[in-house]
Coordinates of C-alpha atoms in Angstrom, one line a residue:
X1 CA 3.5 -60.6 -21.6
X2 CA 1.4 -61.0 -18.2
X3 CA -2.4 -61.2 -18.8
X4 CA -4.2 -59.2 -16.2
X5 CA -7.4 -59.8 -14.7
X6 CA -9.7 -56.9 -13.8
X7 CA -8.6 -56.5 -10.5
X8 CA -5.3 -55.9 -11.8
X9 CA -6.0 -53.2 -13.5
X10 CA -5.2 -49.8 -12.3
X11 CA -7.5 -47.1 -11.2
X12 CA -7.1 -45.1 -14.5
X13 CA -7.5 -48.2 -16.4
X14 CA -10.6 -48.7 -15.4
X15 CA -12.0 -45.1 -15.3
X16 CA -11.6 -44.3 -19.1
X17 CA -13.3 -47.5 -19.7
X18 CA -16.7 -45.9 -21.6
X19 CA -19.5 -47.5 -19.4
X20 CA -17.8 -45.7 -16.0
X21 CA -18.4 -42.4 -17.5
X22 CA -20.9 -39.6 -17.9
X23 CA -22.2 -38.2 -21.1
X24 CA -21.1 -34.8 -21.7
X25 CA -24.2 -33.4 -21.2
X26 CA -24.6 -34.6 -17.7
X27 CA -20.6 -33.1 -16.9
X28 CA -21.7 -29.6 -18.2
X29 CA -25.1 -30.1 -15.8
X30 CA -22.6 -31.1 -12.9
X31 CA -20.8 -28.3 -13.6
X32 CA -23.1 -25.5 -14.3
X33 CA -24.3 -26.8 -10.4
X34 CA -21.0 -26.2 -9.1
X35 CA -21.1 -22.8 -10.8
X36 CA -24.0 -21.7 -9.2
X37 CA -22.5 -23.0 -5.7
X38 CA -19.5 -21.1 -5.9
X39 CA -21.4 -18.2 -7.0
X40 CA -23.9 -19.1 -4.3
X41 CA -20.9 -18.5 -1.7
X42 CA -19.7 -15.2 -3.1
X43 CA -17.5 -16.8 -5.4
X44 CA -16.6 -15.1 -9.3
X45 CA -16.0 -17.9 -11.0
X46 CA -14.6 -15.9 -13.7
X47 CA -11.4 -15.1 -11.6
X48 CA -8.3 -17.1 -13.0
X49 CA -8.2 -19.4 -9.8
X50 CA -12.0 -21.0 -10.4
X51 CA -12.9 -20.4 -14.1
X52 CA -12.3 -23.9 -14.5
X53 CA -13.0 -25.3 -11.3
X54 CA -16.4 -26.3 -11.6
X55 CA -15.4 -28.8 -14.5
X56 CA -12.9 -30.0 -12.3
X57 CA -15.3 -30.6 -9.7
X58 CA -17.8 -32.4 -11.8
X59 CA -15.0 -34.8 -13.2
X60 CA -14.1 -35.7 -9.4
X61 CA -17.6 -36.4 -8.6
X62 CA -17.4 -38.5 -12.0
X63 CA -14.8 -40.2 -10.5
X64 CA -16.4 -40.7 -7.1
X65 CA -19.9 -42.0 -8.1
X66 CA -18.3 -44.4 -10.9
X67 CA -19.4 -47.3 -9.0
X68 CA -23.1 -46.6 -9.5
X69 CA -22.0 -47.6 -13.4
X70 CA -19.8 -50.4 -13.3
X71 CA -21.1 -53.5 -13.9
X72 CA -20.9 -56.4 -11.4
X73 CA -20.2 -59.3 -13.3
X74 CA -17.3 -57.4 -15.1
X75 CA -15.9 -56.6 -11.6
X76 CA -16.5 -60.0 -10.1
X77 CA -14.9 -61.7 -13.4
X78 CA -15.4 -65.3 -12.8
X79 CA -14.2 -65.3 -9.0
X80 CA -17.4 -67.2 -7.6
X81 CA -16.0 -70.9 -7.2
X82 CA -16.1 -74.3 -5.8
X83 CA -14.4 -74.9 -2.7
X84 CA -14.0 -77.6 -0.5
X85 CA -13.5 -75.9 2.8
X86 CA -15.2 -75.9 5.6
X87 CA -14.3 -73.1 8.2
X88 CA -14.8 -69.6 8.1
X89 CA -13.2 -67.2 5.3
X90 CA -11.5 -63.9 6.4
X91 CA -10.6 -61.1 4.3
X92 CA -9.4 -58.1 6.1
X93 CA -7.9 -54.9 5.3
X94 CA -10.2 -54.4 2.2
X95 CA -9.7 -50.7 0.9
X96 CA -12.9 -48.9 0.7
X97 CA -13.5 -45.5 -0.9
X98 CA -16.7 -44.1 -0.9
X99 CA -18.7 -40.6 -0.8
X100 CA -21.6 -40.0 1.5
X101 CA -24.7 -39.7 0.0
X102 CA -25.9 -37.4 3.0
X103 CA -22.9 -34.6 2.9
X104 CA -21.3 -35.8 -0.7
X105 CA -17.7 -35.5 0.9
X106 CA -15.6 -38.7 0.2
X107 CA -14.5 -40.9 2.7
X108 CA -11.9 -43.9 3.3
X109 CA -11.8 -46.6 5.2
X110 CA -11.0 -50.8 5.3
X111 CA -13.6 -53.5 5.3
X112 CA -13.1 -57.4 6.8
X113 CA -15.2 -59.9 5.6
X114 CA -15.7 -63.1 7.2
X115 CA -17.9 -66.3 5.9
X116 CA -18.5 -69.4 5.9
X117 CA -18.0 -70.7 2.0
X118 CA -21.0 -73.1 2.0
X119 CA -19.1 -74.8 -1.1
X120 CA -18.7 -71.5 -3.1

């Protein structure tokens, strides 16, 4: 069997772990908000196609704001370490998702990282 590391592990994986997600309380707040936005925009969110849409949507913005409770040395896992080089380090082409805190629409996009490893 192949041990994994954390960054092996599929998206789903690490969203049902328990400290990436919401208490229930705060998905039935997220979702009574969507409610009131649909409704807002002359929506009846008792019509088949949306009575369940605003848990939906408070689910996805589970999903999309699950960074704000993952924990950083979980994610990192032990990949700080010594290194004997000398030039610059480049990573490109890193996948970025992300939502905008300004219009809370999701985005993508690709990072490059470049530095100079300073022994680490």
């Amino acid at each position: 069997m192949i041990q994994r590391s954390n960054s092996d592990l599929d998206v789903e994986e690490r969203f049902t772990r328990e400290g990436n997600r919401l208490r229930e309380s705060d998905l039935d707040r997220i979702a009574d908000a969507y409610r009131e936005l649909l409704q807002g925009v002359g929506e009846d969110t008792d019509r088949e196609g949306l009575r369940r849409t605003p848990d939906r949507a408070a689910r996805a913005l589970e999903f999309l704001t699950q960074g704000y409770r993952q924990n950083l040395d979980e994610i990192i896992n032990g990949a700080v370490f010594e290194s004997g080089a000398s030039e610059i380090i480049l990573v490109k082409d890193i996948e970025l998702y992300s939502l905008c805190e300004h219009h809370l629409l999701p985005f993508i996009g690709r990072a490059h990282v470049a530095y100079l490893p300073n022994g680490k």
